């Protein structure tokens, strides 16, 4: 069961261009080689909505190739605004500051200029309503190329590349698409879904789990907020549609007190939570499930 946290126990570390290197050094300090227990990362991204939407059938109800094609078209054209990362161990504990004793999560804020960068007006208005100040992103935001370089050299990146990290999202196709785009130096996403899945394997060794595709097996449905309410979970810090806050709520939903053991067993996590290691194949299966694919090799 996850440790119970109050808002006073958790600090959101807001990361901008000016403190990007410092924060990656801090992450490395929290993840030294002798502290291998922190092997899980829940992730959330905030981005400026979608500008290409097929008429009629919702994108997620289309065939896998069409669903991915729509994601690619949007991610290729748009920029990420925020990335939230919550690092935790198999008990739900987060790294703590040696100085304050408070648990730490991260919220990375990227360069975004609404005067020149394309966006969906309704989506951006919602983000601003929830407290995201896009004028700060314009002036102080992180260059995604700098983020990619520091991520790859950090303990966080090296653990992911070696398959020693497990990544968790809630309805994560866009999350992984944006992070893959960043780590691939901003290049366009692969033309087909198989090519994208190969990059997922390259950067994350397939250790990716999507809570949205798992919750039906424990009788839950809906978005992150609805699932949290069903589990009687309260948002510990921040607001919805703030990437750091949503990444933490995703982690807490994963440790929700109904059916966790069943979820772990169904998706290969029962042994994983004990071993802190995984082949990635079970994770890749759940990622395929999001796109409506049957289990099959793509690499």
C-alpha atoms as a printed R data frame, in Angstrom:
    type eleno elety resid chain resno       x       y       z
1   ATOM     1    CA   UNK     A     1   0.000   0.000   0.000
2   ATOM     2    CA   UNK     A     2   1.273   3.447  -0.825
3   ATOM     3    CA   UNK     A     3   2.411   5.650   1.965
4   ATOM     4    CA   UNK     A     4  -0.217   8.180   2.971
5   ATOM     5    CA   UNK     A     5   0.820  11.689   1.991
6   ATOM     6    CA   UNK     A     6  -0.557  15.084   2.811
7   ATOM     7    CA   UNK     A     7   0.047  18.226   0.783
8   ATOM     8    CA   UNK     A     8   2.578  19.377   3.378
9   ATOM     9    CA   UNK     A     9   4.579  16.174   2.802
10  ATOM    10    CA   UNK     A    10   4.985  16.575  -0.972
11  ATOM    11    CA   UNK     A    11   6.978  19.221  -2.795
12  ATOM    12    CA   UNK     A    12   6.479  19.819  -6.513
13  ATOM    13    CA   UNK     A    13   9.866  20.748  -7.945
14  ATOM    14    CA   UNK     A    14   9.078  23.211 -10.750
15  ATOM    15    CA   UNK     A    15  11.744  22.919 -13.421
16  ATOM    16    CA   UNK     A    16  12.577  25.635 -15.947
17  ATOM    17    CA   UNK     A    17  15.526  26.251 -18.263
18  ATOM    18    CA   UNK     A    18  17.429  28.012 -15.487
19  ATOM    19    CA   UNK     A    19  17.387  25.071 -13.054
20  ATOM    20    CA   UNK     A    20  17.194  22.124 -15.477
21  ATOM    21    CA   UNK     A    21  20.763  20.915 -14.915
22  ATOM    22    CA   UNK     A    22  20.438  21.423 -11.169
23  ATOM    23    CA   UNK     A    23  17.267  19.314 -11.028
24  ATOM    24    CA   UNK     A    24  18.765  16.452 -12.987
25  ATOM    25    CA   UNK     A    25  21.688  16.498 -10.551
26  ATOM    26    CA   UNK     A    26  19.132  16.392  -7.746
27  ATOM    27    CA   UNK     A    27  17.384  13.413  -9.364
28  ATOM    28    CA   UNK     A    28  20.738  11.643  -9.573
29  ATOM    29    CA   UNK     A    29  21.300  12.437  -5.908
30  ATOM    30    CA   UNK     A    30  17.935  10.842  -5.100
31  ATOM    31    CA   UNK     A    31  18.771   7.783  -7.213
32  ATOM    32    CA   UNK     A    32  22.328   6.732  -6.332
33  ATOM    33    CA   UNK     A    33  23.380   3.192  -7.345
34  ATOM    34    CA   UNK     A    34  22.852   1.896  -3.808
35  ATOM    35    CA   UNK     A    35  19.196   3.052  -3.796
36  ATOM    36    CA   UNK     A    36  17.828   0.727  -6.420
37  ATOM    37    CA   UNK     A    37  14.393   0.525  -4.825
38  ATOM    38    CA   UNK     A    38  13.113   3.529  -6.803
39  ATOM    39    CA   UNK     A    39  12.292   1.625  -9.961
40  ATOM    40    CA   UNK     A    40   8.882   3.057 -10.900
41  ATOM    41    CA   UNK     A    41   7.972   6.338 -12.599
42  ATOM    42    CA   UNK     A    42   4.449   7.617 -13.202
43  ATOM    43    CA   UNK     A    43   4.227  10.204 -15.945
44  ATOM    44    CA   UNK     A    44   1.796  12.798 -17.223
45  ATOM    45    CA   UNK     A    45   2.101  15.342 -20.022
46  ATOM    46    CA   UNK     A    46   0.212  18.522 -20.725
47  ATOM    47    CA   UNK     A    47   0.098  19.685 -24.330
48  ATOM    48    CA   UNK     A    48  -1.960  22.165 -26.377
49  ATOM    49    CA   UNK     A    49  -4.778  19.788 -27.238
50  ATOM    50    CA   UNK     A    50  -5.229  18.377 -30.720
51  ATOM    51    CA   UNK     A    51  -5.678  20.269 -33.973
52  ATOM    52    CA   UNK     A    52  -6.221  17.324 -36.305
53  ATOM    53    CA   UNK     A    53  -9.277  15.260 -35.450
54  ATOM    54    CA   UNK     A    54 -11.005  12.777 -37.762
55  ATOM    55    CA   UNK     A    55 -14.710  13.372 -38.222
56  ATOM    56    CA   UNK     A    56 -17.225  10.909 -36.891
57  ATOM    57    CA   UNK     A    57 -15.621   8.020 -35.033
58  ATOM    58    CA   UNK     A    58 -13.493   9.086 -32.031
59  ATOM    59    CA   UNK     A    59  -9.761   8.465 -32.688
60  ATOM    60    CA   UNK     A    60  -9.410   5.862 -29.913
61  ATOM    61    CA   UNK     A    61 -12.225   3.791 -31.442
62  ATOM    62    CA   UNK     A    62 -10.533   3.549 -34.822
63  ATOM    63    CA   UNK     A    63  -8.293   0.779 -36.064
64  ATOM    64    CA   UNK     A    64  -4.833   0.836 -34.391
65  ATOM    65    CA   UNK     A    65  -3.040   2.169 -37.466
66  ATOM    66    CA   UNK     A    66  -5.561   5.009 -37.857
67  ATOM    67    CA   UNK     A    67  -5.439   5.809 -34.137
68  ATOM    68    CA   UNK     A    68  -1.654   6.070 -34.236
69  ATOM    69    CA   UNK     A    69  -1.733   8.062 -37.470
70  ATOM    70    CA   UNK     A    70  -3.904  10.685 -35.793
71  ATOM    71    CA   UNK     A    71  -1.604  10.841 -32.757
72  ATOM    72    CA   UNK     A    72   1.443  11.193 -35.000
73  ATOM    73    CA   UNK     A    73  -0.112  14.010 -37.006
74  ATOM    74    CA   UNK     A    74  -0.874  16.000 -33.857
75  ATOM    75    CA   UNK     A    75   2.368  15.309 -31.987
76  ATOM    76    CA   UNK     A    76   4.469  16.096 -35.055
77  ATOM    77    CA   UNK     A    77   2.757  19.481 -35.348
78  ATOM    78    CA   UNK     A    78   2.535  20.483 -31.678
79  ATOM    79    CA   UNK     A    79   4.820  21.069 -28.704
80  ATOM    80    CA   UNK     A    80   4.702  19.641 -25.208
81  ATOM    81    CA   UNK     A    81   3.991  22.172 -22.435
82  ATOM    82    CA   UNK     A    82   4.599  20.182 -19.240
83  ATOM    83    CA   UNK     A    83   5.977  16.813 -18.191
84  ATOM    84    CA   UNK     A    84   5.250  15.510 -14.696
85  ATOM    85    CA   UNK     A    85   7.317  12.705 -13.165
86  ATOM    86    CA   UNK     A    86   6.674  10.891  -9.885
87  ATOM    87    CA   UNK     A    87   9.438   8.452  -8.919
88  ATOM    88    CA   UNK     A    88   8.487   5.774  -6.399
89  ATOM    89    CA   UNK     A    89   9.331   2.358  -4.992
90  ATOM    90    CA   UNK     A    90   7.215  -0.798  -4.820
91  ATOM    91    CA   UNK     A    91   5.574   0.427  -1.613
92  ATOM    92    CA   UNK     A    92   4.604   3.803  -3.062
93  ATOM    93    CA   UNK     A    93   7.326   5.754  -1.259
94  ATOM    94    CA   UNK     A    94   8.801   8.798  -3.005
95  ATOM    95    CA   UNK     A    95  12.345  10.187  -2.698
96  ATOM    96    CA   UNK     A    96  12.646  12.568   0.251
97  ATOM    97    CA   UNK     A    97  14.703  15.695   0.597
98  ATOM    98    CA   UNK     A    98  17.563  15.193   3.043
99  ATOM    99    CA   UNK     A    99  17.141  18.813   4.142
100 ATOM   100    CA   UNK     A   100  13.375  19.024   4.662
101 ATOM   101    CA   UNK     A   101  12.236  15.403   4.789
102 ATOM   102    CA   UNK     A   102   9.503  16.171   2.255
103 ATOM   103    CA   UNK     A   103   8.689  13.817  -0.608
104 ATOM   104    CA   UNK     A   104   9.663  15.096  -4.050
105 ATOM   105    CA   UNK     A   105   7.976  15.059  -7.467
106 ATOM   106    CA   UNK     A   106   8.973  16.928 -10.634
107 ATOM   107    CA   UNK     A   107   7.185  19.178 -13.115
108 ATOM   108    CA   UNK     A   108   9.180  20.186 -16.212
109 ATOM   109    CA   UNK     A   109   7.984  23.281 -18.087
110 ATOM   110    CA   UNK     A   110   8.892  23.510 -21.783
111 ATOM   111    CA   UNK     A   111   9.211  26.370 -24.240
112 ATOM   112    CA   UNK     A   112   5.858  27.276 -25.734
113 ATOM   113    CA   UNK     A   113   4.855  30.495 -27.462
114 ATOM   114    CA   UNK     A   114   1.145  30.823 -28.164
115 ATOM   115    CA   UNK     A   115   1.897  33.633 -30.612
116 ATOM   116    CA   UNK     A   116   3.646  31.297 -33.047
117 ATOM   117    CA   UNK     A   117   3.130  27.706 -31.870
118 ATOM   118    CA   UNK     A   118  -0.094  25.995 -33.024
119 ATOM   119    CA   UNK     A   119  -2.633  24.960 -30.410
120 ATOM   120    CA   UNK     A   120  -6.244  24.107 -29.708
121 ATOM   121    CA   UNK     A   121  -7.849  27.212 -28.208
122 ATOM   122    CA   UNK     A   122 -10.188  25.352 -25.834
123 ATOM   123    CA   UNK     A   123  -7.413  23.111 -24.530
124 ATOM   124    CA   UNK     A   124  -5.020  25.974 -23.880
125 ATOM   125    CA   UNK     A   125  -7.771  27.984 -22.167
126 ATOM   126    CA   UNK     A   126  -8.371  25.012 -19.837
127 ATOM   127    CA   UNK     A   127  -4.665  24.770 -18.974
128 ATOM   128    CA   UNK     A   128  -4.547  28.487 -18.202
129 ATOM   129    CA   UNK     A   129  -7.674  28.185 -16.064
130 ATOM   130    CA   UNK     A   130  -5.931  25.438 -14.091
131 ATOM   131    CA   UNK     A   131  -3.012  27.718 -13.313
132 ATOM   132    CA   UNK     A   132  -0.472  27.139 -16.092
133 ATOM   133    CA   UNK     A   133   1.109  30.487 -16.978
134 ATOM   134    CA   UNK     A   134   2.081  30.191 -20.633
135 ATOM   135    CA   UNK     A   135   3.866  33.523 -20.571
136 ATOM   136    CA   UNK     A   136   6.429  31.874 -18.271
137 ATOM   137    CA   UNK     A   137   6.786  28.966 -20.673
138 ATOM   138    CA   UNK     A   138   7.562  31.468 -23.424
139 ATOM   139    CA   UNK     A   139  10.206  33.306 -21.388
140 ATOM   140    CA   UNK     A   140  11.686  30.614 -19.175
141 ATOM   141    CA   UNK     A   141  10.695  27.284 -20.707
142 ATOM   142    CA   UNK     A   142  13.023  24.323 -21.249
143 ATOM   143    CA   UNK     A   143  14.517  23.591 -24.658
144 ATOM   144    CA   UNK     A   144  13.441  20.010 -25.361
145 ATOM   145    CA   UNK     A   145  16.858  19.218 -26.875
146 ATOM   146    CA   UNK     A   146  18.574  20.199 -23.628
147 ATOM   147    CA   UNK     A   147  16.111  18.068 -21.694
148 ATOM   148    CA   UNK     A   148  16.811  15.059 -23.945
149 ATOM   149    CA   UNK     A   149  20.567  15.370 -23.509
150 ATOM   150    CA   UNK     A   150  20.391  15.650 -19.727
151 ATOM   151    CA   UNK     A   151  17.749  12.925 -19.402
152 ATOM   152    CA   UNK     A   152  19.823  10.429 -21.383
153 ATOM   153    CA   UNK     A   153  22.915  11.115 -19.259
154 ATOM   154    CA   UNK     A   154  21.029  11.071 -15.957
155 ATOM   155    CA   UNK     A   155  20.467   8.123 -13.655
156 ATOM   156    CA   UNK     A   156  16.789   8.306 -14.649
157 ATOM   157    CA   UNK     A   157  17.568   7.847 -18.330
158 ATOM   158    CA   UNK     A   158  20.243   5.220 -17.830
159 ATOM   159    CA   UNK     A   159  17.940   3.141 -15.639
160 ATOM   160    CA   UNK     A   160  15.192   3.371 -18.241
161 ATOM   161    CA   UNK     A   161  17.506   2.418 -21.110
162 ATOM   162    CA   UNK     A   162  18.800  -0.580 -19.159
163 ATOM   163    CA   UNK     A   163  15.265  -1.786 -18.421
164 ATOM   164    CA   UNK     A   164  15.477  -1.140 -14.675
165 ATOM   165    CA   UNK     A   165  12.612   1.373 -14.628
166 ATOM   166    CA   UNK     A   166   8.898   0.749 -15.061
167 ATOM   167    CA   UNK     A   167   6.825   3.578 -16.545
168 ATOM   168    CA   UNK     A   168   3.185   4.094 -15.584
169 ATOM   169    CA   UNK     A   169   0.642   6.429 -17.199
170 ATOM   170    CA   UNK     A   170  -3.101   6.943 -17.360
171 ATOM   171    CA   UNK     A   171  -4.251   6.752 -21.000
172 ATOM   172    CA   UNK     A   172  -0.718   7.317 -22.166
173 ATOM   173    CA   UNK     A   173  -0.420   7.181 -25.984
174 ATOM   174    CA   UNK     A   174   0.159  10.934 -26.181
175 ATOM   175    CA   UNK     A   175   2.427  10.863 -23.105
176 ATOM   176    CA   UNK     A   176   4.752   8.319 -24.677
177 ATOM   177    CA   UNK     A   177   4.476   9.926 -28.106
178 ATOM   178    CA   UNK     A   178   5.627  13.312 -26.795
179 ATOM   179    CA   UNK     A   179   8.416  11.872 -24.642
180 ATOM   180    CA   UNK     A   180   9.586   9.696 -27.547
181 ATOM   181    CA   UNK     A   181   9.627  12.746 -29.813
182 ATOM   182    CA   UNK     A   182  11.749  14.634 -27.276
183 ATOM   183    CA   UNK     A   183  14.196  11.776 -26.749
184 ATOM   184    CA   UNK     A   184  14.471  11.350 -30.512
185 ATOM   185    CA   UNK     A   185  15.770  14.938 -30.773
186 ATOM   186    CA   UNK     A   186  12.467  16.394 -31.918
187 ATOM   187    CA   UNK     A   187  12.284  14.334 -35.094
188 ATOM   188    CA   UNK     A   188   8.937  13.359 -36.558
189 ATOM   189    CA   UNK     A   189   7.422  10.201 -35.142
190 ATOM   190    CA   UNK     A   190   7.775   7.001 -37.198
191 ATOM   191    CA   UNK     A   191   5.341   6.610 -40.054
192 ATOM   192    CA   UNK     A   192   3.733   3.449 -38.719
193 ATOM   193    CA   UNK     A   193   2.726   2.031 -35.357
194 ATOM   194    CA   UNK     A   194   5.277  -0.775 -35.448
195 ATOM   195    CA   UNK     A   195   8.042   1.785 -35.879
196 ATOM   196    CA   UNK     A   196   6.733   3.738 -32.896
197 ATOM   197    CA   UNK     A   197   6.583   0.619 -30.741
198 ATOM   198    CA   UNK     A   198  10.228  -0.069 -31.596
199 ATOM   199    CA   UNK     A   199  11.114   3.326 -30.148
200 ATOM   200    CA   UNK     A   200   9.073   2.534 -27.052
201 ATOM   201    CA   UNK     A   201  11.215  -0.563 -26.703
202 ATOM   202    CA   UNK     A   202  14.424   1.386 -27.365
203 ATOM   203    CA   UNK     A   203  13.825   4.069 -24.757
204 ATOM   204    CA   UNK     A   204  11.784   2.203 -22.152
205 ATOM   205    CA   UNK     A   205  12.581  -1.468 -22.838
206 ATOM   206    CA   UNK     A   206   8.843  -2.052 -23.112
207 ATOM   207    CA   UNK     A   207   8.384  -1.542 -19.361
208 ATOM   208    CA   UNK     A   208   5.289   0.620 -19.876
209 ATOM   209    CA   UNK     A   209   1.929   0.158 -18.185
210 ATOM   210    CA   UNK     A   210  -1.217   2.157 -18.807
211 ATOM   211    CA   UNK     A   211  -3.652   2.295 -15.917
212 ATOM   212    CA   UNK     A   212  -6.505   3.096 -18.294
213 ATOM   213    CA   UNK     A   213  -6.148  -0.309 -19.964
214 ATOM   214    CA   UNK     A   214  -5.843  -2.085 -16.594
215 ATOM   215    CA   UNK     A   215  -8.730  -0.675 -14.555
216 ATOM   216    CA   UNK     A   216 -11.558  -2.568 -16.340
217 ATOM   217    CA   UNK     A   217 -10.148  -5.761 -14.858
218 ATOM   218    CA   UNK     A   218 -10.905  -4.443 -11.374
219 ATOM   219    CA   UNK     A   219 -14.332  -3.039 -12.248
220 ATOM   220    CA   UNK     A   220 -13.356   0.605 -12.728
221 ATOM   221    CA   UNK     A   221 -13.812   2.931 -15.681
222 ATOM   222    CA   UNK     A   222 -13.642   6.583 -16.674
223 ATOM   223    CA   UNK     A   223 -10.954   9.232 -16.518
224 ATOM   224    CA   UNK     A   224  -8.309   9.740 -13.866
225 ATOM   225    CA   UNK     A   225 -10.487  11.999 -11.717
226 ATOM   226    CA   UNK     A   226 -13.397   9.555 -11.756
227 ATOM   227    CA   UNK     A   227 -11.148   6.616 -10.907
228 ATOM   228    CA   UNK     A   228  -9.616   8.588  -8.034
229 ATOM   229    CA   UNK     A   229 -13.092   9.377  -6.665
230 ATOM   230    CA   UNK     A   230 -14.067   5.707  -6.948
231 ATOM   231    CA   UNK     A   231 -11.009   4.834  -4.864
232 ATOM   232    CA   UNK     A   232 -11.725   7.644  -2.355
233 ATOM   233    CA   UNK     A   233  -8.444   9.304  -3.243
234 ATOM   234    CA   UNK     A   234  -7.843  12.999  -2.737
235 ATOM   235    CA   UNK     A   235  -5.449  15.044  -4.850
236 ATOM   236    CA   UNK     A   236  -2.474  15.641  -2.584
237 ATOM   237    CA   UNK     A   237  -0.980  18.671  -4.287
238 ATOM   238    CA   UNK     A   238  -1.780  20.943  -7.227
239 ATOM   239    CA   UNK     A   239  -4.737  20.788  -9.606
240 ATOM   240    CA   UNK     A   240  -5.959  18.592 -12.425
241 ATOM   241    CA   UNK     A   241  -4.228  19.273 -15.746
242 ATOM   242    CA   UNK     A   242  -1.029  20.160 -13.953
243 ATOM   243    CA   UNK     A   243   1.452  17.508 -15.001
244 ATOM   244    CA   UNK     A   244   3.198  17.008 -11.667
245 ATOM   245    CA   UNK     A   245  -0.071  16.722  -9.750
246 ATOM   246    CA   UNK     A   246  -1.582  14.311 -12.297
247 ATOM   247    CA   UNK     A   247   1.512  12.104 -12.281
248 ATOM   248    CA   UNK     A   248   1.234  11.796  -8.496
249 ATOM   249    CA   UNK     A   249  -2.494  11.047  -8.635
250 ATOM   250    CA   UNK     A   250  -1.786   8.357 -11.235
251 ATOM   251    CA   UNK     A   251   0.649   6.738  -8.831
252 ATOM   252    CA   UNK     A   252  -1.860   6.887  -5.975
253 ATOM   253    CA   UNK     A   253  -4.565   5.402  -8.223
254 ATOM   254    CA   UNK     A   254  -2.222   2.537  -9.043
255 ATOM   255    CA   UNK     A   255  -1.962   1.827  -5.325
256 ATOM   256    CA   UNK     A   256  -5.697   2.224  -4.824
257 ATOM   257    CA   UNK     A   257  -7.014  -0.214  -2.263
258 ATOM   258    CA   UNK     A   258  -9.329  -2.214  -4.530
259 ATOM   259    CA   UNK     A   259  -7.863  -4.951  -6.627
260 ATOM   260    CA   UNK     A   260  -4.204  -3.947  -6.647
261 ATOM   261    CA   UNK     A   261  -3.009  -7.514  -6.189
262 ATOM   262    CA   UNK     A   262  -5.353  -8.688  -8.943
263 ATOM   263    CA   UNK     A   263  -4.023  -5.986 -11.281
264 ATOM   264    CA   UNK     A   264  -0.441  -6.878 -10.461
265 ATOM   265    CA   UNK     A   265  -1.071 -10.557 -11.141
266 ATOM   266    CA   UNK     A   266  -2.939 -10.006 -14.399
267 ATOM   267    CA   UNK     A   267  -0.261  -7.766 -15.866
268 ATOM   268    CA   UNK     A   268   2.835  -9.508 -14.613
269 ATOM   269    CA   UNK     A   269   3.422  -6.973 -11.872
270 ATOM   270    CA   UNK     A   270   3.080  -9.306  -8.897
271 ATOM   271    CA   UNK     A   271   6.529 -10.770  -9.420
272 ATOM   272    CA   UNK     A   272   7.820  -7.422 -10.647
273 ATOM   273    CA   UNK     A   273   6.906  -5.667  -7.411
274 ATOM   274    CA   UNK     A   274   9.006  -8.236  -5.584
275 ATOM   275    CA   UNK     A   275  11.903  -8.532  -8.036
276 ATOM   276    CA   UNK     A   276  12.169  -4.937  -9.234
277 ATOM   277    CA   UNK     A   277  13.041  -6.349 -12.646
278 ATOM   278    CA   UNK     A   278  11.047  -7.178 -15.748
279 ATOM   279    CA   UNK     A   279  11.536  -8.384 -19.288
280 ATOM   280    CA   UNK     A   280   9.252  -5.640 -20.556
281 ATOM   281    CA   UNK     A   281   7.071  -8.034 -22.534
282 ATOM   282    CA   UNK     A   282   4.053  -7.721 -20.218
283 ATOM   283    CA   UNK     A   283   4.396  -3.962 -20.259
284 ATOM   284    CA   UNK     A   284   4.632  -3.865 -24.030
285 ATOM   285    CA   UNK     A   285   1.430  -5.908 -24.156
286 ATOM   286    CA   UNK     A   286  -0.461  -3.263 -22.176
287 ATOM   287    CA   UNK     A   287   0.916  -0.541 -24.439
288 ATOM   288    CA   UNK     A   288  -0.323  -2.489 -27.449
289 ATOM   289    CA   UNK     A   289  -3.705  -2.829 -25.755
290 ATOM   290    CA   UNK     A   290  -4.113   0.952 -25.697
291 ATOM   291    CA   UNK     A   291  -3.832   0.998 -29.461
292 ATOM   292    CA   UNK     A   292  -6.219  -1.943 -29.867
293 ATOM   293    CA   UNK     A   293  -3.506  -4.344 -30.991
294 ATOM   294    CA   UNK     A   294  -3.432  -8.031 -30.234
295 ATOM   295    CA   UNK     A   295  -0.277  -9.204 -28.524
296 ATOM   296    CA   UNK     A   296   2.434  -9.636 -31.127
297 ATOM   297    CA   UNK     A   297   6.118  -8.986 -31.583
298 ATOM   298    CA   UNK     A   298   6.958  -5.630 -33.124
299 ATOM   299    CA   UNK     A   299  10.735  -5.669 -32.830
